mmCIF file of C-alpha atoms and ligand atoms in Angstrom:
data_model
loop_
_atom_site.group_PDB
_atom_site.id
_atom_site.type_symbol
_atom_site.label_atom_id
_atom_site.label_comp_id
_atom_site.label_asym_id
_atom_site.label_seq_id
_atom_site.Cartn_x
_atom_site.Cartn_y
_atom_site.Cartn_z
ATOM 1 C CA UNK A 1 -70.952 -66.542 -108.919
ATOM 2 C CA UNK A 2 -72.499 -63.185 -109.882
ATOM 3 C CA UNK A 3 -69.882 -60.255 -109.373
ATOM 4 C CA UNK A 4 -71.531 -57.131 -107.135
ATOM 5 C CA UNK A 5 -69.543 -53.965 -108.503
ATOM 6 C CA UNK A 6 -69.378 -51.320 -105.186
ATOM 7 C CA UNK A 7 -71.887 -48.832 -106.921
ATOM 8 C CA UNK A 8 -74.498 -51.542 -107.439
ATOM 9 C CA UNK A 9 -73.643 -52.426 -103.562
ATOM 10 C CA UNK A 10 -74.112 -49.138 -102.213
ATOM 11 C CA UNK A 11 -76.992 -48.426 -104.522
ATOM 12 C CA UNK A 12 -78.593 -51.266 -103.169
ATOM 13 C CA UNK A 13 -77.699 -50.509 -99.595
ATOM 14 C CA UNK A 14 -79.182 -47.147 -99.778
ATOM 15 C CA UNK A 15 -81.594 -47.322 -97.846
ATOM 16 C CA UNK A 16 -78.938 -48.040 -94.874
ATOM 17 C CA UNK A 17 -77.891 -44.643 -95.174
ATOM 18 C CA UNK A 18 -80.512 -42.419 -93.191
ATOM 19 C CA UNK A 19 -80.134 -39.702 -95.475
ATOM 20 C CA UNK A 20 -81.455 -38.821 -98.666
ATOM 21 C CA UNK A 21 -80.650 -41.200 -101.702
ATOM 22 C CA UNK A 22 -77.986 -40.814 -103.659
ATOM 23 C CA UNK A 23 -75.607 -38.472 -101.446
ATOM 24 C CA UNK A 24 -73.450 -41.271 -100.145
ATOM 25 C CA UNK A 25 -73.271 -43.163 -103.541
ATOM 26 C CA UNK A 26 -72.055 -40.250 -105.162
ATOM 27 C CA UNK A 27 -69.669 -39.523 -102.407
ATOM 28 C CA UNK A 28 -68.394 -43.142 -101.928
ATOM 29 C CA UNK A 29 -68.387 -43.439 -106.046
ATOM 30 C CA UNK A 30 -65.937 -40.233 -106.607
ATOM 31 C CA UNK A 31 -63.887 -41.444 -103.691
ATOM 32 C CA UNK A 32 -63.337 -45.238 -105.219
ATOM 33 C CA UNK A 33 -62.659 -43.220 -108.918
ATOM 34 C CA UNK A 34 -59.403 -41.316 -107.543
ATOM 35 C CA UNK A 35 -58.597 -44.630 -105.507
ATOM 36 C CA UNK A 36 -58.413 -46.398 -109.469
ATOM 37 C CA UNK A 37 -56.272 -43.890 -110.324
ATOM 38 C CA UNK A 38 -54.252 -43.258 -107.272
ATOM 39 C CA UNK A 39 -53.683 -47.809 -107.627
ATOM 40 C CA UNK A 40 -52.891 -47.144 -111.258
ATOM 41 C CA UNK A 41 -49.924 -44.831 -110.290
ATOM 42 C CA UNK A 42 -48.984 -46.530 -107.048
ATOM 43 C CA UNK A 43 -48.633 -49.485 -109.183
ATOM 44 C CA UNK A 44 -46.418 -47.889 -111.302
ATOM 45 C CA UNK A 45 -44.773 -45.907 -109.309
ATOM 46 C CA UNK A 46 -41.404 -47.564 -109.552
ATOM 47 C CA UNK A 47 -41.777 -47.256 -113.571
ATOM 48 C CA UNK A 48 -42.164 -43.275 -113.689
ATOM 49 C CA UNK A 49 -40.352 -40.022 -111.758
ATOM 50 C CA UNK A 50 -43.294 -40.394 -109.173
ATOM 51 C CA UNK A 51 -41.332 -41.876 -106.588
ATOM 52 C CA UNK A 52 -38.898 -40.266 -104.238
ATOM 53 C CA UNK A 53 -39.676 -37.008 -102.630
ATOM 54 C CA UNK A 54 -41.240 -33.853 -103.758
ATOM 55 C CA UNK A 55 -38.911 -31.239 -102.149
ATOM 56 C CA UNK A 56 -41.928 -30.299 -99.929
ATOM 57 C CA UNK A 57 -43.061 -31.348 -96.397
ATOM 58 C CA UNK A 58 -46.481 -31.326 -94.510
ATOM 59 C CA UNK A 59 -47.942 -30.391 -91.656
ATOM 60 C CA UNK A 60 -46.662 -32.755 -90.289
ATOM 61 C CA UNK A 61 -43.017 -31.698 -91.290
ATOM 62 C CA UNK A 62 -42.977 -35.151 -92.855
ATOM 63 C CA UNK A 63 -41.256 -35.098 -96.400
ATOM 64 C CA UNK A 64 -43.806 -35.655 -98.670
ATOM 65 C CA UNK A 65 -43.378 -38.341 -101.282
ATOM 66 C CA UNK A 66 -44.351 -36.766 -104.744
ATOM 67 C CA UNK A 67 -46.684 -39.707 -104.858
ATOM 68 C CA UNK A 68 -48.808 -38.802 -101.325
ATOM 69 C CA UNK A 69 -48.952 -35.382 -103.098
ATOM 70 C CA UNK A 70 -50.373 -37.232 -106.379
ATOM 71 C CA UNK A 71 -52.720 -38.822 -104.184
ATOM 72 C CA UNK A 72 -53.761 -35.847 -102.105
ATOM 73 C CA UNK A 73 -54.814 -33.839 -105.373
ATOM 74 C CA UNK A 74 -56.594 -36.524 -106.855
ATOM 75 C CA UNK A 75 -58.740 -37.090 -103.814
ATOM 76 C CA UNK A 76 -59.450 -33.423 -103.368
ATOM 77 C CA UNK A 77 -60.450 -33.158 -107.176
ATOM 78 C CA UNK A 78 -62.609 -35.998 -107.121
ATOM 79 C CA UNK A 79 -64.298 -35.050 -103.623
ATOM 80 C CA UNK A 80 -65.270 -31.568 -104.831
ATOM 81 C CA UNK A 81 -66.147 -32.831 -107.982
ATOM 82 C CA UNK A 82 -68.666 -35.362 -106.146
ATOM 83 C CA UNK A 83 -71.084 -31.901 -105.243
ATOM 84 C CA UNK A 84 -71.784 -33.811 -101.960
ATOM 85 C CA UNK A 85 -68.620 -32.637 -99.871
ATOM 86 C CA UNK A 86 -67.857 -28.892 -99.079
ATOM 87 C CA UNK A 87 -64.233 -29.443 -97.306
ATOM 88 C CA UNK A 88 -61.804 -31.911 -97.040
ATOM 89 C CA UNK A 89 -59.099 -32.009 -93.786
ATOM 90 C CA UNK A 90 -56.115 -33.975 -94.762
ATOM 91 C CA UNK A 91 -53.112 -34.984 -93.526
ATOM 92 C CA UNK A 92 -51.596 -32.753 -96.721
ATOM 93 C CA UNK A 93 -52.734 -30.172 -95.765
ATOM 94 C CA UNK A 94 -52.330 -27.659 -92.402
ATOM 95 C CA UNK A 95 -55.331 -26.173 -92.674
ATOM 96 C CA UNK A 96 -58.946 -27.498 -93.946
ATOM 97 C CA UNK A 97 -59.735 -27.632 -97.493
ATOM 98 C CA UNK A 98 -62.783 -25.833 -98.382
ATOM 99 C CA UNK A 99 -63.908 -25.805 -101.745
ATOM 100 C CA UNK A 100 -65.452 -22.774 -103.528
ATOM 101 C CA UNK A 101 -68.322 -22.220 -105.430
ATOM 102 C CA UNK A 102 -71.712 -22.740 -105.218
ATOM 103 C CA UNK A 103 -72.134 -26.193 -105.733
ATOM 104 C CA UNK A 104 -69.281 -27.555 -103.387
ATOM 105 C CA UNK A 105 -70.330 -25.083 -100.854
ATOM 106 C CA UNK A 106 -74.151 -26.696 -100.913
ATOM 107 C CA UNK A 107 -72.317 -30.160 -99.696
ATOM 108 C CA UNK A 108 -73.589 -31.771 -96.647
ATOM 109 C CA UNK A 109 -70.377 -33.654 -95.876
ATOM 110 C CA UNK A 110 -66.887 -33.037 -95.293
ATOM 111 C CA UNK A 111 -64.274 -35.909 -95.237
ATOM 112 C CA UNK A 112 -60.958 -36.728 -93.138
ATOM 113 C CA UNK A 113 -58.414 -38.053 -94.920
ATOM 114 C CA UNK A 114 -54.868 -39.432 -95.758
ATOM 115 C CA UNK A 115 -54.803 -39.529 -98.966
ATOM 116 C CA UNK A 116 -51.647 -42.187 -99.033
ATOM 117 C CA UNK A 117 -50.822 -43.921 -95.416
ATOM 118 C CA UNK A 118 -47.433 -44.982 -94.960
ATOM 119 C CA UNK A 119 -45.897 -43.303 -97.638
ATOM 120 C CA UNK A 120 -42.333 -43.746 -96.491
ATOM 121 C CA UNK A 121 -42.612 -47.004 -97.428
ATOM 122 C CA UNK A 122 -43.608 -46.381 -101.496
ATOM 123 C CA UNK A 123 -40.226 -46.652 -102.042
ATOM 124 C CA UNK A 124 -39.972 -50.438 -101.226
ATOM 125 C CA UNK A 125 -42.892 -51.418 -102.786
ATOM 126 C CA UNK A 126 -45.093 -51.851 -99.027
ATOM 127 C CA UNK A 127 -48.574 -51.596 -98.797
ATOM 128 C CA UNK A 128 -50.007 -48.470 -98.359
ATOM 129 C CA UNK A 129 -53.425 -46.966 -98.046
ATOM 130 C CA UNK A 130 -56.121 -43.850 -98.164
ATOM 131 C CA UNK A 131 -58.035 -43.656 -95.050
ATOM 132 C CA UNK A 132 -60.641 -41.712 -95.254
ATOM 133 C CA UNK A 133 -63.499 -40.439 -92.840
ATOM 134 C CA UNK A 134 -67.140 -38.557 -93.828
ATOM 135 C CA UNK A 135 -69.239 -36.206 -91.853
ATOM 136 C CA UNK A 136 -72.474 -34.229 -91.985
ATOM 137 C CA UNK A 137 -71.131 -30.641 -92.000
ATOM 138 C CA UNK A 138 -72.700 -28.909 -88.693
ATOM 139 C CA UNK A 139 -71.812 -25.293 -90.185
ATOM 140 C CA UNK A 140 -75.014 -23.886 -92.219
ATOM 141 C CA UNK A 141 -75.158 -25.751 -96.067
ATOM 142 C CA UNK A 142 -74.669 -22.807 -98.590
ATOM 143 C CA UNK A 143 -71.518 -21.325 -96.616
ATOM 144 C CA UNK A 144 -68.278 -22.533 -96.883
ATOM 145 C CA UNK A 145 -67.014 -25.613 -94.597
ATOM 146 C CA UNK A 146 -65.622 -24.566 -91.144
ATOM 147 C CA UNK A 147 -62.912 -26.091 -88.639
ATOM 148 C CA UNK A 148 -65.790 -27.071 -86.228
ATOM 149 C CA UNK A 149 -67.664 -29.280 -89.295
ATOM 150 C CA UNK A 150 -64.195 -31.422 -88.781
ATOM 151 C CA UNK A 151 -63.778 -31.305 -84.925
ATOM 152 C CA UNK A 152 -66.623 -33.593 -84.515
ATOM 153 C CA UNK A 153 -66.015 -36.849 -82.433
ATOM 154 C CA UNK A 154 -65.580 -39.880 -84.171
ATOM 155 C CA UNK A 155 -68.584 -41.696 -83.169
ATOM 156 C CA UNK A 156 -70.813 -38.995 -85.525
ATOM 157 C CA UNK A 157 -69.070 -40.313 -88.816
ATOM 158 C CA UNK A 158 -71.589 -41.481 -91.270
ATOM 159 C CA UNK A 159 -69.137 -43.255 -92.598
ATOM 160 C CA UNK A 160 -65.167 -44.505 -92.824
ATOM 161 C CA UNK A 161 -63.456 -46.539 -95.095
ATOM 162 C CA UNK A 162 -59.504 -47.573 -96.321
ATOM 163 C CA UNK A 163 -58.084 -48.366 -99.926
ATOM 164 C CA UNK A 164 -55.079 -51.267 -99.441
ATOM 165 C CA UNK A 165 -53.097 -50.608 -102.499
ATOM 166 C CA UNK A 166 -51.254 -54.314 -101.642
ATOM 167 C CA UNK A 167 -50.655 -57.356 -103.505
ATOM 168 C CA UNK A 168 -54.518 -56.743 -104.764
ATOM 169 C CA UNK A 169 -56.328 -53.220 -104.232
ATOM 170 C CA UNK A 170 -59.450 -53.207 -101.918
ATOM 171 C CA UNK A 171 -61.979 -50.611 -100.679
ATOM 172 C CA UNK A 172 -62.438 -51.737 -97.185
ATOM 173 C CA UNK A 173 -65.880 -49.153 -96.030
ATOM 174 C CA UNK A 174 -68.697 -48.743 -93.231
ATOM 175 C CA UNK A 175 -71.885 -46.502 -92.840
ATOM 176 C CA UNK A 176 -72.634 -48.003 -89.162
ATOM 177 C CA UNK A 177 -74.409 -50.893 -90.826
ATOM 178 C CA UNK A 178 -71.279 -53.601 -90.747
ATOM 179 C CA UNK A 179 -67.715 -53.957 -92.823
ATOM 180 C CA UNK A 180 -67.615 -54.938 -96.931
ATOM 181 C CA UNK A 181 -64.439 -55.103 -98.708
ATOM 182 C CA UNK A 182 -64.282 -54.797 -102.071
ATOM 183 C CA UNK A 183 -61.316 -55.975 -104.436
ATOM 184 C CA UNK A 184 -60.793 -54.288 -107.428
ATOM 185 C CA UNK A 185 -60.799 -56.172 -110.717
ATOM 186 C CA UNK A 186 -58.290 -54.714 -113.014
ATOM 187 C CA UNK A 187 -59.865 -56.462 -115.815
ATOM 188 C CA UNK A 188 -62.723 -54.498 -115.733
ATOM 189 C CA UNK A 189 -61.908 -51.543 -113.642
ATOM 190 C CA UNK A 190 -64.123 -52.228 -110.956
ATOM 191 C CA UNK A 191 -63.960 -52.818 -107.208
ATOM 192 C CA UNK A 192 -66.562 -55.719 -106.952
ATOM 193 C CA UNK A 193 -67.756 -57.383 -103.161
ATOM 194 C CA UNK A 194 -65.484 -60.038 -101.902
ATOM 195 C CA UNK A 195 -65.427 -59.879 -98.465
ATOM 196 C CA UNK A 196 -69.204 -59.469 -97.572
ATOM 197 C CA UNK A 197 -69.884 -58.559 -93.783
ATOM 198 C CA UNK A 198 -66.043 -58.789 -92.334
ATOM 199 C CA UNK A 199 -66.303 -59.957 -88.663
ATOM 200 C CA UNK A 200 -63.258 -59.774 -87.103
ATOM 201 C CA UNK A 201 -62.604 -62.640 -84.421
ATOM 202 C CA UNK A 202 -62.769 -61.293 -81.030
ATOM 203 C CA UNK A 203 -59.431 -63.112 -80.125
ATOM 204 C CA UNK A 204 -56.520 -63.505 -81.915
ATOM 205 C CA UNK A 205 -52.287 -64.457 -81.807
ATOM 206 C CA UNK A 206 -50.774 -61.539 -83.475
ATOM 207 C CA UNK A 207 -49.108 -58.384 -81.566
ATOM 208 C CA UNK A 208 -48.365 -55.747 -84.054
ATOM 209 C CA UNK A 209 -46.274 -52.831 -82.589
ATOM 210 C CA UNK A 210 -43.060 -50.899 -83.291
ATOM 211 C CA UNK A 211 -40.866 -53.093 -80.489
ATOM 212 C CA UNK A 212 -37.926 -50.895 -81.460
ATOM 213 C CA UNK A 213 -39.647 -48.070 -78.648
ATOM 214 C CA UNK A 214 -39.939 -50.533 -76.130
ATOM 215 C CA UNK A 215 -37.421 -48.686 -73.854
ATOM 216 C CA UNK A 216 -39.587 -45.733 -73.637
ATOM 217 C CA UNK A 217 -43.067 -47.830 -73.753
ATOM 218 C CA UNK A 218 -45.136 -47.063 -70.282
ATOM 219 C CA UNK A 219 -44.888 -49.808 -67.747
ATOM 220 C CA UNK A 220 -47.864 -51.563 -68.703
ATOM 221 C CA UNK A 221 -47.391 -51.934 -72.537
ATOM 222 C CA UNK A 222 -43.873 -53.684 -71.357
ATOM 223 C CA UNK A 223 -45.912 -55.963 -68.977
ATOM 224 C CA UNK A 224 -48.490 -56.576 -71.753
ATOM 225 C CA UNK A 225 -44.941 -57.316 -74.968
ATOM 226 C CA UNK A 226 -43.923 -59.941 -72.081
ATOM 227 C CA UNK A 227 -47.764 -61.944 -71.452
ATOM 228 C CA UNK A 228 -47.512 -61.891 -76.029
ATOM 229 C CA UNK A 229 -44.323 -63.576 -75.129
ATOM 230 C CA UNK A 230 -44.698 -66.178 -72.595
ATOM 231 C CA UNK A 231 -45.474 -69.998 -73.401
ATOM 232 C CA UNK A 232 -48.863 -70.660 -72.193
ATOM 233 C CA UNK A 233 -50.838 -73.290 -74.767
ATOM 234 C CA UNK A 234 -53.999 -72.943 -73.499
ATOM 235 C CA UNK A 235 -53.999 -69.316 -74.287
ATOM 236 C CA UNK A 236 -52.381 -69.795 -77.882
ATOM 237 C CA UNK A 237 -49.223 -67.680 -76.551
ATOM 238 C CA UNK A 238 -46.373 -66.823 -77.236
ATOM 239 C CA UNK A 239 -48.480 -64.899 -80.184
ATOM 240 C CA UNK A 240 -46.786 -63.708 -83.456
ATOM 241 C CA UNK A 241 -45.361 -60.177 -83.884
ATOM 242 C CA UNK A 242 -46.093 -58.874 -87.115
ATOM 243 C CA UNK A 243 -45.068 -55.481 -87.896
ATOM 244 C CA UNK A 244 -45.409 -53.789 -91.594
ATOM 245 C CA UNK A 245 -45.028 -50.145 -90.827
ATOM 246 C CA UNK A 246 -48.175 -49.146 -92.458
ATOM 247 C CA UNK A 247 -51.283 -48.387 -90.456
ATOM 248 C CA UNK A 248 -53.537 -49.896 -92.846
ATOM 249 C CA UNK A 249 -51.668 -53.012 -94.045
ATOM 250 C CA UNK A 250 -51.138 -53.551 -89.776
ATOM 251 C CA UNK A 251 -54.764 -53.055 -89.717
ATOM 252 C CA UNK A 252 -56.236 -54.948 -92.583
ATOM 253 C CA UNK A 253 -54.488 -57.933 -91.602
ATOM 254 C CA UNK A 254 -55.622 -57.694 -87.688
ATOM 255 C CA UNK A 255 -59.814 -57.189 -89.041
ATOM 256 C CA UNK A 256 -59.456 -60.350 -91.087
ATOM 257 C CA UNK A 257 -57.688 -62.247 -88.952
ATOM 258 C CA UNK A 258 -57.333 -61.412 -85.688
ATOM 259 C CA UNK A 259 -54.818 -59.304 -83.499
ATOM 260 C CA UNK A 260 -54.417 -56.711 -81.331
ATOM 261 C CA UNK A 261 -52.547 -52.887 -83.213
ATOM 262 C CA UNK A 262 -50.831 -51.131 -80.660
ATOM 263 C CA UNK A 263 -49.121 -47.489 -81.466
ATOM 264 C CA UNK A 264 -48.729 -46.228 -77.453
ATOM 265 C CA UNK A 265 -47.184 -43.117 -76.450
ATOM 266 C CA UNK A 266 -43.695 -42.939 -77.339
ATOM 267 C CA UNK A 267 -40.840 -40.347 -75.744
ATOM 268 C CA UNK A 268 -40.551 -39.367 -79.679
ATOM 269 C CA UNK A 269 -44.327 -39.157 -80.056
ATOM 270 C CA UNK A 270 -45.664 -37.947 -75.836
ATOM 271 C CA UNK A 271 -49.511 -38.227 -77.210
ATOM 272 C CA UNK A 272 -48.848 -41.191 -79.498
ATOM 273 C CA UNK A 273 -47.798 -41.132 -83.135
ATOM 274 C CA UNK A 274 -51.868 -41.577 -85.030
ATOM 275 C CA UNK A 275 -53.497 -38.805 -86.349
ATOM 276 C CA UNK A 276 -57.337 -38.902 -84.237
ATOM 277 C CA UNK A 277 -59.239 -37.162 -87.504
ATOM 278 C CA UNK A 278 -58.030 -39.370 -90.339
ATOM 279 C CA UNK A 279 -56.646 -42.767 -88.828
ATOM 280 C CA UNK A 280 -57.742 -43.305 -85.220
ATOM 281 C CA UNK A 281 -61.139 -42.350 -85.925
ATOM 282 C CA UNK A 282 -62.499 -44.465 -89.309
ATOM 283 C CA UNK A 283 -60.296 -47.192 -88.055
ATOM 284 C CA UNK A 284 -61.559 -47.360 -85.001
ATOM 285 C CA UNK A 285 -65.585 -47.418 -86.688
ATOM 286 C CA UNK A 286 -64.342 -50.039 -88.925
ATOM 287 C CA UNK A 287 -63.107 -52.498 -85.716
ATOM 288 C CA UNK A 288 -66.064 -51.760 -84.378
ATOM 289 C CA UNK A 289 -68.316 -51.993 -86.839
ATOM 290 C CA UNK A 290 -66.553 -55.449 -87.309
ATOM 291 C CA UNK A 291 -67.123 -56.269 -83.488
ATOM 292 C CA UNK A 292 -63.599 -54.929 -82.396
ATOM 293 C CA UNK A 293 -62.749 -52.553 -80.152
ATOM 294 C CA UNK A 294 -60.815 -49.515 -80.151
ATOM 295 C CA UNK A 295 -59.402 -47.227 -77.735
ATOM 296 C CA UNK A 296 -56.235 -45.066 -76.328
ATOM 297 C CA UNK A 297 -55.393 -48.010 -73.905
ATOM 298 C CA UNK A 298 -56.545 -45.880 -70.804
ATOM 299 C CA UNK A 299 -60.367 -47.416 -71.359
ATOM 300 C CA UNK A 300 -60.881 -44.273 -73.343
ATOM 301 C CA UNK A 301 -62.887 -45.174 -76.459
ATOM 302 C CA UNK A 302 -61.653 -43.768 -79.715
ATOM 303 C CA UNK A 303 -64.625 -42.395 -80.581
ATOM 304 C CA UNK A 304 -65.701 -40.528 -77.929
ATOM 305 C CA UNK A 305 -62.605 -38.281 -77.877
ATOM 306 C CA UNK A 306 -63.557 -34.662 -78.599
ATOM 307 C CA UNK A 307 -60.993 -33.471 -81.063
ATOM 308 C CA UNK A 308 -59.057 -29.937 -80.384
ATOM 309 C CA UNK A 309 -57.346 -29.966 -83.573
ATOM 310 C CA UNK A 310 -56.870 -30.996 -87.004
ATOM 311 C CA UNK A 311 -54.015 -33.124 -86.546
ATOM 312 C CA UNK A 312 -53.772 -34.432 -83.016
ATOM 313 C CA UNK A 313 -52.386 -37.452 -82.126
ATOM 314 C CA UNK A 314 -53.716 -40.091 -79.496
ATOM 315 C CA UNK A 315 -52.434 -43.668 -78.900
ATOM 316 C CA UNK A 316 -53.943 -45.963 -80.669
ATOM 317 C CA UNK A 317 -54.908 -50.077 -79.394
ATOM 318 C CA UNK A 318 -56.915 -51.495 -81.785
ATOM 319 C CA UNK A 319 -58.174 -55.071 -83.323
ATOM 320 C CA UNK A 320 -60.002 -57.922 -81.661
ATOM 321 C CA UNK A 321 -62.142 -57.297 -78.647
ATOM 322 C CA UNK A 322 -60.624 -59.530 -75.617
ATOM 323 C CA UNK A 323 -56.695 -58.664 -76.915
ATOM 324 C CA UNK A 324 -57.476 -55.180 -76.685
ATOM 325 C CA UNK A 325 -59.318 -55.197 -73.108
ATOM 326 C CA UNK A 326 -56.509 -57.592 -72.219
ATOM 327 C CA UNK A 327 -53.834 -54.831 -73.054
ATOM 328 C CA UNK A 328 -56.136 -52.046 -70.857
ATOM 329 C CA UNK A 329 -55.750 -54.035 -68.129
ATOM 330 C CA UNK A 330 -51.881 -54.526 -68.176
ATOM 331 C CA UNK A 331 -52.079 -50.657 -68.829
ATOM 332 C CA UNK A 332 -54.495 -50.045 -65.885
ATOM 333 C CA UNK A 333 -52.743 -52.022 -63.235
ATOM 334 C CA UNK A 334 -49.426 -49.956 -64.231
ATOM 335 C CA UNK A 335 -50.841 -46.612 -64.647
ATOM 336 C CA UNK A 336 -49.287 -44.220 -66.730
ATOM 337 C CA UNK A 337 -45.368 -45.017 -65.720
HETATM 338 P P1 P6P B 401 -43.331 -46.099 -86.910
HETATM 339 C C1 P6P B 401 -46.745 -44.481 -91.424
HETATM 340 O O1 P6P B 401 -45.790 -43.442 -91.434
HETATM 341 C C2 P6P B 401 -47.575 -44.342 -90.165
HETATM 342 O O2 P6P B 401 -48.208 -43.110 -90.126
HETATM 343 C C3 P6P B 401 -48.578 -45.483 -90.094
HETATM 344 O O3 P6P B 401 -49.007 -45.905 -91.342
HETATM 345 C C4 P6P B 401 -47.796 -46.558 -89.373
HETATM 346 O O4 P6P B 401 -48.615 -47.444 -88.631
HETATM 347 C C5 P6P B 401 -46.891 -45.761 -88.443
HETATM 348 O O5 P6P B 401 -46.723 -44.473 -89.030
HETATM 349 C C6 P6P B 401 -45.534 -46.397 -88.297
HETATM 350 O O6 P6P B 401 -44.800 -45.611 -87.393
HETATM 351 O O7 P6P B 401 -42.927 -45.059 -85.897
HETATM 352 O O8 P6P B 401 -43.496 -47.452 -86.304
HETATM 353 O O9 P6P B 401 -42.469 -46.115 -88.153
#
């Protein structure tokens, strides 16, 4: 069987993207280059003083692991470098990124990103993963990259993709013209096609959700944990629970095979615990994209939410279609208690 490397993929599928030639390819190409090296250090990590924590935290007054700050510079580096984005808005960072000079400054996209998902588990040797989010800038090209080219909803990406760094590395990406994973081959350094067109089945038997909240979970996610629960054959139930901790190993497991990703609010987390710019958002394109659905579990869809800031956080019910409707409706009939 021939091998399709990702450039020769999205070279081909240019003409998918309806603007001019080339910018995507570059973008997409310089974003896969820092994932190599990102995977090359993530699967090391355990070998050299890259694990453990850098003595700094983020934004999100999360420690940072001296490897999510690794990741966050290579991304940035190879982004700018790509002369197709002019800012970058990362979880890394509290403010927006946006690069100097007159090159970067002519980009017509800006990307959302976390450069390393799940980094508390790197330590324990967990899948984690970039998530990352593009956008045509809206500020004027030629200027630098403004708050407002980020605060866009997510249903004007141009594209979203994810980098699994798991028991193989894949670059999981969309441009609103369906799902292809991609699996990098060590052997030759490149991340070639192997999951061509990923539809995702619109049911499936696997809850994934952090059950240790449940006391504080509204009314309706309860009601919703209990119908995963209950014997019923003809419905496939009780379903599995799987549970990995890490948004993108949760998810990448759910688009291939089914299930239902639920982060609701929490009493630790009153607006939900997801980041809207740089893991509800591309996410939520990807499920769809895959024929999945994606919303805050009030019927509100992901990617019609208007973002306010940088690093809000909404609840999060993603995966196949019918589990995800199912779990509105449990929601809907309880309200917000
Ligand atoms: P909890 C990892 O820290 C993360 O941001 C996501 O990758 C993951 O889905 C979620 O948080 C896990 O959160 O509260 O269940 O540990």
């Amino acid at each position: 069987m021939s091998v399709i490397t990702l450039n020769e993929f999205i070279i081909e599928r240019q003409s998918d993207f309806p603007y001019a030639k080339g910018e995507l390819t570059r973008l997409l190409s310089h974003i896969s280059i820092a994932a190599k090296i990102v995977n090359r250090e993530v699967n090391k990590a355990g070998l050299v003083d890259i694990l453990g924590e850098s003595g700094v935290s983020n934004i999100q007054g999360e420690v940072q692991k001296k490897l999510d700050v690794y990741a966050n510079d290579q991304f940035l580096m190879a982004l700018k470098s790509s002369a197709e984005c002019c800012g970058v808005a990362s979880e890394e960072n509290e403010d927006i990124v946006a690069f100097e000079g007159e090159i970067a400054r002519n980009g017509k996209y800006v990307v959302a990103m976390d450069p390393l998902d799940g980094s508390s588990n790197i330590d324990t040797n967990v899948s984690i993963g970039t998530i990352f989010a593009i956008y045509r800038r809206i500020s004027p090209v030629g200027h630098l990259a403004t708050r407002a080219d980020f605060l866009q909803e997510g249903a004007k990406q141009v594209a979203a993709g994810y980098i699994i760094y798991g028991s193989s590395t894949m670059m999981v990406y969309t441009t609103g013209r369906g799902v292809n994973g991609f699996t990098l081959d060590p052997s030759i350094g490149e991340f070639c096609l192997s999951h061509k067109n990923i539809e995702s089945p619109t049911s499936g038997t696997i809850y994934s959700i952090n059950e240790g909240n449940y006391i504080k979970f509204p009314t309706g996610v309860k009601n919703y944990l209990k119908y995963c629960q209950e014997k019923d054959e003809p419905t496939n139930r009780p379903y599995t629970s799987r549970y990995i901790g890490s948004l993108v190993a949760d998810f990448h497991r759910n688009l291939l095979k089914g299930g239902i990703f639920i982060y609701p609010i929490t009493e630790q987390n009153p607006t939900g615990k997801l980041r809207l710019l740089y893991e509800c958002n591309p996410m939520a394109f990807i499920i769809e994209q895959a024929g999945g659905k994606a919303s805050d579990g009030y019927e509100t869809r992901i990617l019609d939410i208007h973002p306010d800031s940088l690093h809000q956080r909404v609840p999060l019910f993603i995966g196949s279609w019918n589990m995800v409707e199912n779990a509105e409706r449990f929601v809907a009939e309880n309200g917000n208690t």
